[in-house]
PDB file of C-alpha atoms in Angstrom:
ATOM      1  CA  MET M   1      81.031 131.184  98.269  1.00 41.00           C
ATOM      2  CA  ASN M   2      83.779 133.680  99.287  1.00 40.00           C
ATOM      3  CA  SER M   3      83.405 137.051 100.900  1.00 39.00           C
ATOM      4  CA  ALA M   4      83.872 138.860  97.563  1.00 37.00           C
ATOM      5  CA  SER M   5      80.810 137.178  96.050  1.00 38.00           C
ATOM      6  CA  ARG M   6      78.709 138.146  99.137  1.00 40.00           C
ATOM      7  CA  SER M   7      79.710 141.804  98.939  1.00 39.00           C
ATOM      8  CA  TYR M   8      77.237 142.771  96.188  1.00 36.00           C
ATOM      9  CA  THR M   9      73.595 142.192  95.325  1.00 36.00           C
ATOM     10  CA  SER M  10      72.221 140.413  92.217  1.00 37.00           C
ATOM     11  CA  GLU M  11      72.396 142.365  88.940  1.00 38.00           C
ATOM     12  CA  GLY M  12      69.247 140.650  87.714  1.00 37.00           C
ATOM     13  CA  ARG M  13      67.235 142.711  90.288  1.00 37.00           C
ATOM     14  CA  GLY M  14      68.662 145.994  89.020  1.00 38.00           C
ATOM     15  CA  GLU M  15      70.351 146.884  92.344  1.00 38.00           C
ATOM     16  CA  SER M  16      73.733 148.601  92.587  1.00 39.00           C
ATOM     17  CA  ALA M  17      76.691 146.818  94.199  1.00 39.00           C
ATOM     18  CA  THR M  18      77.027 147.738  97.922  1.00 42.00           C
ATOM     19  CA  PRO M  19      80.318 146.758  99.625  1.00 43.00           C
ATOM     20  CA  VAL M  20      79.974 144.895 102.949  1.00 42.00           C
ATOM     21  CA  LYS M  21      82.510 145.113 105.732  1.00 45.00           C
ATOM     22  CA  SER M  22      85.040 142.313 105.593  1.00 46.00           C
ATOM     23  CA  PRO M  23      85.952 140.198 108.678  1.00 47.00           C
ATOM     24  CA  VAL M  24      89.309 142.022 108.941  1.00 46.00           C
ATOM     25  CA  SER M  25      87.559 145.412 109.081  1.00 46.00           C
ATOM     26  CA  SER M  26      85.182 144.167 111.806  1.00 50.00           C
ATOM     27  CA  TYR M  27      88.100 142.807 113.794  1.00 47.00           C
ATOM     28  CA  LEU M  28      89.931 146.157 113.580  1.00 47.00           C
ATOM     29  CA  HIS M  29      86.898 148.022 114.831  1.00 49.00           C
ATOM     30  CA  ARG M  30      86.545 145.635 117.754  1.00 50.00           C
ATOM     31  CA  THR M  31      90.279 146.012 118.564  1.00 47.00           C
ATOM     32  CA  ALA M  32      90.007 149.792 118.568  1.00 46.00           C
ATOM     33  CA  ASP M  33      87.057 149.679 120.967  1.00 48.00           C
ATOM     34  CA  THR M  34      88.960 147.303 123.241  1.00 46.00           C
ATOM     35  CA  GLU M  35      91.969 149.668 123.317  1.00 43.00           C
ATOM     36  CA  THR M  36      89.808 152.549 124.342  1.00 44.00           C
ATOM     37  CA  THR M  37      88.242 150.541 127.133  1.00 41.00           C
ATOM     38  CA  VAL M  38      91.504 149.126 128.457  1.00 39.00           C
ATOM     39  CA  SER M  39      93.368 152.430 128.362  1.00 41.00           C
ATOM     40  CA  GLY M  40      90.676 153.986 130.577  1.00 41.00           C
ATOM     41  CA  LEU M  41      90.944 151.362 133.321  1.00 38.00           C
ATOM     42  CA  ARG M  42      92.831 152.403 136.483  1.00 40.00           C
ATOM     43  CA  PRO M  43      93.081 150.424 139.751  1.00 39.00           C
ATOM     44  CA  ALA M  44      91.881 151.967 143.082  1.00 38.00           C
ATOM     45  CA  SER M  45      94.325 153.526 145.617  1.00 38.00           C
ATOM     46  CA  GLY M  46      96.227 151.107 147.898  1.00 38.00           C
ATOM     47  CA  VAL M  47      94.814 150.315 151.325  1.00 36.00           C
ATOM     48  CA  GLY M  48      96.514 152.016 154.320  1.00 39.00           C
ATOM     49  CA  GLY M  49      98.033 154.955 152.493  1.00 38.00           C
ATOM     50  CA  GLY M  50      99.745 153.182 149.601  1.00 37.00           C
ATOM     51  CA  SER M  51     101.810 154.831 146.941  1.00 38.00           C
ATOM     52  CA  GLY M  52      98.898 155.130 144.505  1.00 37.00           C
ATOM     53  CA  ALA M  53     100.746 153.570 141.501  1.00 36.00           C
ATOM     54  CA  GLN M  54      98.718 153.164 138.239  1.00 37.00           C
ATOM     55  CA  LEU M  55      98.212 149.759 136.548  1.00 38.00           C
ATOM     56  CA  THR M  56      97.626 149.819 132.752  1.00 41.00           C
ATOM     57  CA  PHE M  57      97.030 146.870 130.402  1.00 41.00           C
ATOM     58  CA  GLY M  58      98.732 148.234 127.308  1.00 47.00           C
ATOM     59  CA  THR M  59     100.431 151.161 125.613  1.00 55.00           C
ATOM     60  CA  PRO M  60      97.877 153.340 123.816  1.00 55.00           C
ATOM     61  CA  GLY M  61     100.386 154.520 121.189  1.00 58.00           C
ATOM     62  CA  ALA M  62     101.410 151.022 120.119  1.00 59.00           C
ATOM     63  CA  LEU M  63      97.829 149.852 119.921  1.00 67.00           C
ATOM     64  CA  SER M  64      96.867 152.910 117.862  1.00 76.00           C
ATOM     65  CA  ASN M  65      99.650 152.242 115.332  1.00 82.00           C
ATOM     66  CA  ALA M  66      98.585 148.614 114.943  1.00 80.00           C
ATOM     67  CA  ALA M  67      94.978 149.691 114.544  1.00 80.00           C
ATOM     68  CA  GLN M  68      95.972 152.202 111.860  1.00 82.00           C
ATOM     69  CA  ARG M  69      97.951 149.589 109.949  1.00 83.00           C
ATOM     70  CA  LEU M  70      95.104 147.123 110.214  1.00 82.00           C
ATOM     71  CA  GLY M  71      92.691 149.854 109.112  1.00 81.00           C
ATOM     72  CA  LYS M  72      94.816 150.519 106.017  1.00 82.00           C
ATOM     73  CA  VAL M  73      94.884 146.812 105.252  1.00 83.00           C
ATOM     74  CA  ALA M  74      91.098 146.670 105.690  1.00 81.00           C
ATOM     75  CA  GLU M  75      90.693 149.699 103.416  1.00 83.00           C
ATOM     76  CA  LYS M  76      92.853 148.007 100.753  1.00 81.00           C
ATOM     77  CA  PHE M  77      90.745 144.854 101.035  1.00 80.00           C
ATOM     78  CA  SER M  78      87.570 146.908 100.680  1.00 81.00           C
ATOM     79  CA  THR M  79      89.003 148.713  97.624  1.00 85.00           C
ATOM     80  CA  PHE M  80      90.053 145.370  96.165  1.00 83.00           C
ATOM     81  CA  TYR M  81      86.534 143.957  96.614  1.00 81.00           C
ATOM     82  CA  THR M  82      84.990 147.047  95.028  1.00 85.00           C
ATOM     83  CA  ASP M  83      87.369 146.936  92.016  1.00 84.00           C
ATOM     84  CA  LEU M  84      86.721 143.227  91.644  1.00 84.00           C
ATOM     85  CA  GLU M  85      82.969 143.843  91.572  1.00 85.00           C
ATOM     86  CA  HIS M  86      83.330 146.655  89.006  1.00 86.00           C
ATOM     87  CA  GLU M  87      85.523 144.466  86.815  1.00 86.00           C
ATOM     88  CA  ARG M  88      82.996 141.640  87.038  1.00 86.00           C
ATOM     89  CA  GLN M  89      80.146 143.954  86.022  1.00 88.00           C
ATOM     90  CA  SER M  90      82.211 145.312  83.109  1.00 87.00           C
ATOM     91  CA  ARG M  91      83.032 141.780  81.969  1.00 86.00           C
ATOM     92  CA  ARG M  92      79.354 140.837  82.132  1.00 86.00           C
ATOM     93  CA  GLN M  93      78.376 143.837  80.032  1.00 88.00           C
ATOM     94  CA  SER M  94      81.075 142.999  77.456  1.00 87.00           C
ATOM     95  CA  GLU M  95      79.995 139.354  77.259  1.00 88.00           C
ATOM     96  CA  HIS M  96      76.356 140.414  76.918  1.00 89.00           C
ATOM     97  CA  SER M  97      77.274 142.744  74.023  1.00 87.00           C
ATOM     98  CA  LYS M  98      79.242 139.971  72.292  1.00 87.00           C
ATOM     99  CA  TYR M  99      76.365 137.532  72.774  1.00 88.00           C
ATOM    100  CA  SER M 100      73.871 140.040  71.313  1.00 89.00           C
ATOM    101  CA  ALA M 101      76.108 140.641  68.261  1.00 89.00           C
ATOM    102  CA  LEU M 102      76.575 136.906  67.737  1.00 90.00           C
ATOM    103  CA  THR M 103      72.814 136.286  68.020  1.00 90.00           C
ATOM    104  CA  GLU M 104      72.091 139.032  65.488  1.00 90.00           C
ATOM    105  CA  THR M 105      74.650 137.584  63.039  1.00 90.00           C
ATOM    106  CA  ILE M 106      73.180 134.076  63.378  1.00 91.00           C
ATOM    107  CA  SER M 107      69.647 135.419  62.813  1.00 90.00           C
ATOM    108  CA  ARG M 108      70.785 137.260  59.688  1.00 89.00           C
ATOM    109  CA  LEU M 109      72.499 134.140  58.314  1.00 92.00           C
ATOM    110  CA  GLU M 110      69.433 131.998  59.023  1.00 90.00           C
ATOM    111  CA  SER M 111      67.191 134.553  57.273  1.00 90.00           C
ATOM    112  CA  ASN M 112      69.468 134.621  54.216  1.00 91.00           C
ATOM    113  CA  LEU M 113      69.549 130.830  54.152  1.00 91.00           C
ATOM    114  CA  GLU M 114      65.762 130.605  54.319  1.00 91.00           C
ATOM    115  CA  LEU M 115      65.395 133.105  51.460  1.00 91.00           C
ATOM    116  CA  GLU M 116      67.889 131.160  49.358  1.00 90.00           C
ATOM    117  CA  ILE M 117      66.063 127.872  50.017  1.00 92.00           C
ATOM    118  CA  ARG M 118      62.752 129.419  48.930  1.00 90.00           C
ATOM    119  CA  ARG M 119      64.430 130.859  45.818  1.00 90.00           C
ATOM    120  CA  ARG M 120      65.919 127.468  44.958  1.00 89.00           C
ATOM    121  CA  THR M 121      62.576 125.727  45.454  1.00 91.00           C
ATOM    122  CA  GLU M 122      60.834 128.207  43.147  1.00 90.00           C
ATOM    123  CA  ALA M 123      63.567 127.740  40.509  1.00 89.00           C
ATOM    124  CA  ASP M 124      63.152 123.952  40.691  1.00 89.00           C
ATOM    125  CA  LYS M 125      59.391 124.275  40.231  1.00 90.00           C
ATOM    126  CA  ASN M 126      59.853 126.571  37.219  1.00 91.00           C
ATOM    127  CA  LEU M 127      62.363 124.167  35.685  1.00 90.00           C
ATOM    128  CA  GLN M 128      59.994 121.224  36.169  1.00 90.00           C
ATOM    129  CA  VAL M 129      57.117 123.158  34.577  1.00 91.00           C
ATOM    130  CA  GLN M 130      59.332 124.127  31.632  1.00 89.00           C
ATOM    131  CA  LEU M 131      60.481 120.536  31.109  1.00 89.00           C
ATOM    132  CA  ASN M 132      56.907 119.241  31.237  1.00 90.00           C
ATOM    133  CA  SER M 133      55.803 121.889  28.742  1.00 89.00           C
ATOM    134  CA  GLU M 134      58.619 121.053  26.326  1.00 89.00           C
ATOM    135  CA  LEU M 135      57.937 117.308  26.573  1.00 88.00           C
ATOM    136  CA  LYS M 136      54.233 117.844  25.974  1.00 90.00           C
ATOM    137  CA  SER M 137      54.923 120.089  22.971  1.00 89.00           C
ATOM    138  CA  MET M 138      57.359 117.547  21.526  1.00 88.00           C
ATOM    139  CA  TYR M 139      54.854 114.706  21.989  1.00 88.00           C
ATOM    140  CA  GLU M 140      52.093 116.711  20.305  1.00 90.00           C
ATOM    141  CA  ARG M 141      54.404 117.596  17.416  1.00 88.00           C
ATOM    142  CA  PHE M 142      55.420 113.966  16.914  1.00 85.00           C
ATOM    143  CA  SER M 143      51.783 112.846  17.099  1.00 87.00           C
ATOM    144  CA  ALA M 144      50.716 115.419  14.504  1.00 88.00           C
ATOM    145  CA  GLN M 145      53.533 114.442  12.145  1.00 87.00           C
ATOM    146  CA  SER M 146      52.692 110.752  12.564  1.00 85.00           C
ATOM    147  CA  ARG M 147      49.025 111.397  11.797  1.00 87.00           C
ATOM    148  CA  GLU M 148      49.909 113.404   8.699  1.00 88.00           C
ATOM    149  CA  THR M 149      52.222 110.632   7.501  1.00 86.00           C
ATOM    150  CA  GLN M 150      49.595 107.945   8.056  1.00 85.00           C
ATOM    151  CA  LYS M 151      46.986 110.050   6.297  1.00 87.00           C
ATOM    152  CA  SER M 152      49.166 110.640   3.232  1.00 86.00           C
ATOM    153  CA  LEU M 153      50.149 106.958   3.132  1.00 85.00           C
ATOM    154  CA  LYS M 154      46.516 105.871   3.303  1.00 87.00           C
ATOM    155  CA  THR M 155      45.602 108.277   0.502  1.00 88.00           C
ATOM    156  CA  SER M 156      48.397 106.915  -1.680  1.00 86.00           C
ATOM    157  CA  VAL M 157      47.395 103.287  -1.028  1.00 85.00           C
ATOM    158  CA  ASP M 158      43.747 104.074  -1.794  1.00 86.00           C
ATOM    159  CA  ALA M 159      44.730 105.735  -5.049  1.00 88.00           C
ATOM    160  CA  LEU M 160      46.883 102.744  -5.950  1.00 84.00           C
ATOM    161  CA  SER M 161      44.041 100.330  -5.155  1.00 84.00           C
ATOM    162  CA  ARG M 162      41.667 102.316  -7.336  1.00 87.00           C
ATOM    163  CA  SER M 163      44.199 102.254 -10.137  1.00 86.00           C
ATOM    164  CA  PHE M 164      44.493  98.483  -9.916  1.00 82.00           C
ATOM    165  CA  SER M 165      40.739  98.082  -9.826  1.00 85.00           C
ATOM    166  CA  GLU M 166      40.339 100.251 -12.902  1.00 87.00           C
ATOM    167  CA  LEU M 167      43.091  98.345 -14.693  1.00 85.00           C
ATOM    168  CA  ASN M 168      41.475  94.982 -13.951  1.00 83.00           C
ATOM    169  CA  SER M 169      38.109  96.289 -15.122  1.00 84.00           C
ATOM    170  CA  GLY M 170      39.621  97.480 -18.374  1.00 78.00           C
ATOM    171  CA  LEU M 171      41.341  94.180 -18.929  1.00 78.00           C
ATOM    172  CA  ARG M 172      38.128  92.229 -18.363  1.00 79.00           C
ATOM    173  CA  GLU M 173      36.273  94.444 -20.796  1.00 79.00           C
ATOM    174  CA  GLU M 174      39.060  94.029 -23.325  1.00 70.00           C
ATOM    175  CA  ARG M 175      38.962  90.252 -22.989  1.00 67.00           C
ATOM    176  CA  GLU M 176      35.176  90.211 -23.429  1.00 74.00           C
ATOM    177  CA  GLN M 177      35.410  92.383 -26.548  1.00 72.00           C
ATOM    178  CA  ARG M 178      38.286  90.601 -28.228  1.00 67.00           C
ATOM    179  CA  GLY M 179      37.074  87.092 -27.554  1.00 68.00           C
ATOM    180  CA  VAL M 180      38.862  84.102 -28.834  1.00 66.00           C
ATOM    181  CA  GLN M 181      40.786  86.060 -31.516  1.00 72.00           C
ATOM    182  CA  MET M 182      42.621  87.939 -28.845  1.00 69.00           C
ATOM    183  CA  ASP M 183      43.544  84.948 -26.675  1.00 69.00           C
ATOM    184  CA  GLN M 184      47.228  85.283 -27.418  1.00 76.00           C
ATOM    185  CA  LEU M 185      47.112  89.015 -26.784  1.00 70.00           C
ATOM    186  CA  ALA M 186      45.201  88.322 -23.606  1.00 64.00           C
ATOM    187  CA  GLN M 187      47.802  85.819 -22.524  1.00 76.00           C
ATOM    188  CA  ARG M 188      50.578  88.327 -23.147  1.00 79.00           C
ATOM    189  CA  LEU M 189      48.647  90.897 -21.258  1.00 74.00           C
ATOM    190  CA  MET M 190      48.141  88.476 -18.385  1.00 79.00           C
ATOM    191  CA  LEU M 191      51.842  87.767 -18.312  1.00 85.00           C
ATOM    192  CA  LYS M 192      52.524  91.469 -18.240  1.00 83.00           C
ATOM    193  CA  ILE M 193      50.014  91.923 -15.469  1.00 80.00           C
ATOM    194  CA  ASP M 194      51.630  89.142 -13.495  1.00 82.00           C
ATOM    195  CA  GLU M 195      55.005  90.778 -13.953  1.00 85.00           C
ATOM    196  CA  THR M 196      53.522  94.080 -12.878  1.00 82.00           C
ATOM    197  CA  LYS M 197      52.022  92.472  -9.793  1.00 81.00           C
ATOM    198  CA  ALA M 198      55.351  90.854  -8.963  1.00 83.00           C
ATOM    199  CA  SER M 199      57.178  94.168  -9.307  1.00 82.00           C
ATOM    200  CA  ILE M 200      54.513  95.867  -7.241  1.00 81.00           C
ATOM    201  CA  GLU M 201      54.847  93.171  -4.607  1.00 83.00           C
ATOM    202  CA  ASP M 202      58.608  93.561  -4.643  1.00 84.00           C
ATOM    203  CA  GLU M 203      58.214  97.306  -4.354  1.00 80.00           C
ATOM    204  CA  ARG M 204      55.732  96.833  -1.532  1.00 79.00           C
ATOM    205  CA  VAL M 205      58.123  94.538   0.313  1.00 82.00           C
ATOM    206  CA  SER M 206      61.028  96.934  -0.166  1.00 83.00           C
ATOM    207  CA  ARG M 207      58.832  99.849   0.866  1.00 77.00           C
ATOM    208  CA  LEU M 208      57.756  98.012   3.998  1.00 80.00           C
ATOM    209  CA  GLU M 209      61.389  97.259   4.781  1.00 83.00           C
ATOM    210  CA  ARG M 210      62.302 100.924   4.333  1.00 80.00           C
ATOM    211  CA  GLU M 211      59.364 101.943   6.492  1.00 77.00           C
ATOM    212  CA  ALA M 212      60.422  99.473   9.165  1.00 77.00           C
ATOM    213  CA  GLN M 213      63.989 100.797   9.070  1.00 82.00           C
ATOM    214  CA  THR M 214      62.762 104.385   9.217  1.00 76.00           C
ATOM    215  CA  LEU M 215      60.411 103.642  12.102  1.00 74.00           C
ATOM    216  CA  LYS M 216      63.190 101.774  13.873  1.00 77.00           C
ATOM    217  CA  ARG M 217      65.545 104.733  13.422  1.00 80.00           C
ATOM    218  CA  VAL M 218      62.903 107.176  14.646  1.00 73.00           C
ATOM    219  CA  GLY M 219      62.154 104.918  17.620  1.00 72.00           C
ATOM    220  CA  GLU M 220      65.845 104.676  18.467  1.00 80.00           C
ATOM    221  CA  ASP M 221      66.163 108.454  18.246  1.00 75.00           C
ATOM    222  CA  ILE M 222      63.183 108.903  20.541  1.00 73.00           C
ATOM    223  CA  PHE M 223      64.553 106.278  22.943  1.00 77.00           C
ATOM    224  CA  ARG M 224      67.953 107.983  23.032  1.00 80.00           C
ATOM    225  CA  LEU M 225      66.249 111.312  23.577  1.00 74.00           C
ATOM    226  CA  GLN M 226      64.282 109.892  26.505  1.00 74.00           C
ATOM    227  CA  GLU M 227      67.445 108.352  27.953  1.00 80.00           C
ATOM    228  CA  ARG M 228      69.248 111.667  27.699  1.00 79.00           C
ATOM    229  CA  ILE M 229      66.323 113.455  29.314  1.00 75.00           C
ATOM    230  CA  GLU M 230      66.279 110.941  32.183  1.00 79.00           C
ATOM    231  CA  THR M 231      70.062 111.198  32.551  1.00 83.00           C
ATOM    232  CA  GLU M 232      69.908 114.973  32.596  1.00 78.00           C
ATOM    233  CA  LYS M 233      67.088 114.856  35.122  1.00 76.00           C
ATOM    234  CA  SER M 234      69.147 112.552  37.358  1.00 80.00           C
ATOM    235  CA  ASN M 235      72.166 114.847  37.012  1.00 81.00           C
ATOM    236  CA  ARG M 236      70.030 117.854  37.901  1.00 76.00           C
ATOM    237  CA  GLU M 237      68.609 116.129  40.947  1.00 78.00           C
ATOM    238  CA  ALA M 238      72.109 115.045  42.025  1.00 81.00           C
ATOM    239  CA  ALA M 239      73.417 118.597  41.536  1.00 77.00           C
ATOM    240  CA  LEU M 240      70.526 120.036  43.546  1.00 73.00           C
ATOM    241  CA  HIS M 241      71.055 117.458  46.276  1.00 77.00           C
ATOM    242  CA  SER M 242      74.767 118.306  46.369  1.00 78.00           C
ATOM    243  CA  LEU M 243      73.951 122.007  46.502  1.00 74.00           C
ATOM    244  CA  GLN M 244      71.484 121.386  49.330  1.00 73.00           C
ATOM    245  CA  SER M 245      74.144 119.436  51.231  1.00 77.00           C
ATOM    246  CA  GLU M 246      76.645 122.234  50.730  1.00 73.00           C
ATOM    247  CA  LEU M 247      74.093 124.778  51.934  1.00 68.00           C
ATOM    248  CA  ASN M 248      73.434 122.695  55.033  1.00 69.00           C
ATOM    249  CA  GLU M 249      77.165 122.382  55.680  1.00 70.00           C
ATOM    250  CA  MET M 250      77.586 126.118  55.283  1.00 63.00           C
ATOM    251  CA  ALA M 251      74.692 126.722  57.662  1.00 61.00           C
ATOM    252  CA  GLY M 252      76.458 124.498  60.241  1.00 60.00           C
ATOM    253  CA  GLY M 253      79.857 126.108  59.783  1.00 58.00           C
ATOM    254  CA  ARG M 254      79.319 129.640  61.054  1.00 53.00           C
ATOM    255  CA  ASN M 255      82.911 130.728  60.551  1.00 53.00           C
ATOM    256  CA  LEU M 256      82.524 131.254  56.760  1.00 54.00           C
ATOM    257  CA  SER M 257      82.128 134.872  55.599  1.00 60.00           C
ATOM    258  CA  ASP M 258      79.134 136.243  53.696  1.00 63.00           C
ATOM    259  CA  GLU M 259      81.285 136.994  50.627  1.00 66.00           C
ATOM    260  CA  LYS M 260      82.326 133.358  50.206  1.00 69.00           C
ATOM    261  CA  PHE M 261      78.752 132.179  50.693  1.00 66.00           C
ATOM    262  CA  GLN M 262      77.426 134.560  48.027  1.00 70.00           C
ATOM    263  CA  ALA M 263      80.246 133.649  45.629  1.00 73.00           C
ATOM    264  CA  LEU M 264      79.470 129.949  46.011  1.00 74.00           C
ATOM    265  CA  ILE M 265      75.748 130.494  45.425  1.00 73.00           C
ATOM    266  CA  LEU M 266      76.388 132.645  42.330  1.00 77.00           C
ATOM    267  CA  GLY M 267      78.774 130.017  40.976  1.00 78.00           C
ATOM    268  CA  GLU M 268      76.184 127.275  41.396  1.00 77.00           C
ATOM    269  CA  LEU M 269      73.536 129.415  39.682  1.00 76.00           C
ATOM    270  CA  ALA M 270      75.865 130.103  36.754  1.00 79.00           C
ATOM    271  CA  THR M 271      76.585 126.371  36.424  1.00 82.00           C
ATOM    272  CA  LEU M 272      72.866 125.548  36.357  1.00 78.00           C
ATOM    273  CA  LYS M 273      72.237 128.245  33.735  1.00 78.00           C
ATOM    274  CA  ASN M 274      75.030 126.895  31.547  1.00 82.00           C
ATOM    275  CA  ARG M 275      73.647 123.379  31.823  1.00 80.00           C
ATOM    276  CA  MET M 276      70.186 124.568  30.860  1.00 78.00           C
ATOM    277  CA  GLN M 277      71.610 126.391  27.832  1.00 81.00           C
ATOM    278  CA  VAL M 278      73.539 123.293  26.702  1.00 83.00           C
ATOM    279  CA  GLU M 279      70.474 121.118  27.182  1.00 78.00           C
ATOM    280  CA  ARG M 280      68.325 123.507  25.149  1.00 78.00           C
ATOM    281  CA  GLU M 281      70.838 123.525  22.296  1.00 83.00           C
ATOM    282  CA  GLU M 282      71.041 119.723  22.343  1.00 81.00           C
ATOM    283  CA  ARG M 283      67.270 119.416  22.210  1.00 76.00           C
ATOM    284  CA  ILE M 284      67.060 121.824  19.285  1.00 79.00           C
ATOM    285  CA  SER M 285      69.686 119.779  17.434  1.00 81.00           C
ATOM    286  CA  GLU M 286      67.844 116.528  18.173  1.00 78.00           C
ATOM    287  CA  ASP M 287      64.548 118.022  16.983  1.00 76.00           C
ATOM    288  CA  GLU M 288      66.199 119.058  13.733  1.00 81.00           C
ATOM    289  CA  GLN M 289      67.611 115.557  13.255  1.00 80.00           C
ATOM    290  CA  ILE M 290      64.192 113.996  13.843  1.00 77.00           C
ATOM    291  CA  VAL M 291      62.566 116.399  11.370  1.00 76.00           C
ATOM    292  CA  LEU M 292      65.228 115.573   8.764  1.00 82.00           C
ATOM    293  CA  ALA M 293      64.674 111.837   9.318  1.00 77.00           C
ATOM    294  CA  ILE M 294      60.915 112.221   8.855  1.00 75.00           C
ATOM    295  CA  ASN M 295      61.466 114.324   5.717  1.00 76.00           C
ATOM    296  CA  ASP M 296      63.740 111.610   4.314  1.00 78.00           C
ATOM    297  CA  TYR M 297      61.127 109.005   5.129  1.00 70.00           C
ATOM    298  CA  THR M 298      58.384 111.034   3.403  1.00 75.00           C
ATOM    299  CA  LYS M 299      60.579 111.620   0.371  1.00 79.00           C
ATOM    300  CA  ALA M 300      61.353 107.882   0.129  1.00 75.00           C
ATOM    301  CA  LEU M 301      57.641 107.066   0.255  1.00 71.00           C
ATOM    302  CA  GLN M 302      56.885 109.601  -2.464  1.00 75.00           C
ATOM    303  CA  ASP M 303      59.659 108.199  -4.659  1.00 75.00           C
ATOM    304  CA  GLY M 304      58.328 104.656  -4.160  1.00 70.00           C
ATOM    305  CA  LEU M 305      54.804 105.705  -5.051  1.00 70.00           C
ATOM    306  CA  ARG M 306      56.082 107.587  -8.090  1.00 73.00           C
ATOM    307  CA  ILE M 307      57.949 104.488  -9.286  1.00 73.00           C
ATOM    308  CA  VAL M 308      54.867 102.321  -8.756  1.00 65.00           C
ATOM    309  CA  SER M 309      52.668 104.792 -10.616  1.00 67.00           C
ATOM    310  CA  ALA M 310      55.165 104.968 -13.490  1.00 68.00           C
ATOM    311  CA  GLY M 311      55.298 101.124 -13.700  1.00 56.00           C
TER     312      GLY M 311
END
């Protein structure tokens, strides 16, 4: 530790800087005292009536000039130490101000980041709730439509069975009434009934094939819809993960300005809104296609039943 660092007290204790005499200044003071002492020395008179000559150890004028020069040098050193201490205190105050400003900026950025993370988390929760609600509504709608279709199909089959039962009853009564005279007519009627049964069987087979194709098409549509939903969910999660990574990178890089950070966040929000709008439009279109497919299926069933009833 040099003499400059020992010339002041600690700032942490709240004490003012007090200059201490340097070694040069102490040496000058000791030299001046020595000059005064030496210049006052005089030897005693000579023994036996000597001449009484004076013996001095130095010239007072020369020593005074040297002491003055050394005093000026000491004063300059003292001034230098004082200025150095003042400059050091000023530098400390400046660095403390910069550190306080930097700490305040970091705290503000961390607060903004925390608010943005909470806002993003709430948006994700709302999106998940909305998706679950839409999926549940779609499932309930499909279930209701399927129940209605099964109910109408069962009613039609029951009506057809009753018609066949009534027809067979009428034919048996007719055969009992006509007897042997109407054997040929009965045979023709039986042939016609067999033909009718064959056509009904053919119609039943074709109807079952159409139903299978329709159910297959509806199943494929539902499967594609589920795949698209899963794909969109994966894309959303990837986008959110990427956004989280970017937010973390921005939190680490403190040299970015607040304007760029806000612009990036607004851009990401706009992108997510656009994706949600596109997804909603696609789902509406897919719902319309599914409804049209079910309507076509219902119409085909009605046409088949109408043909069977007419036969």
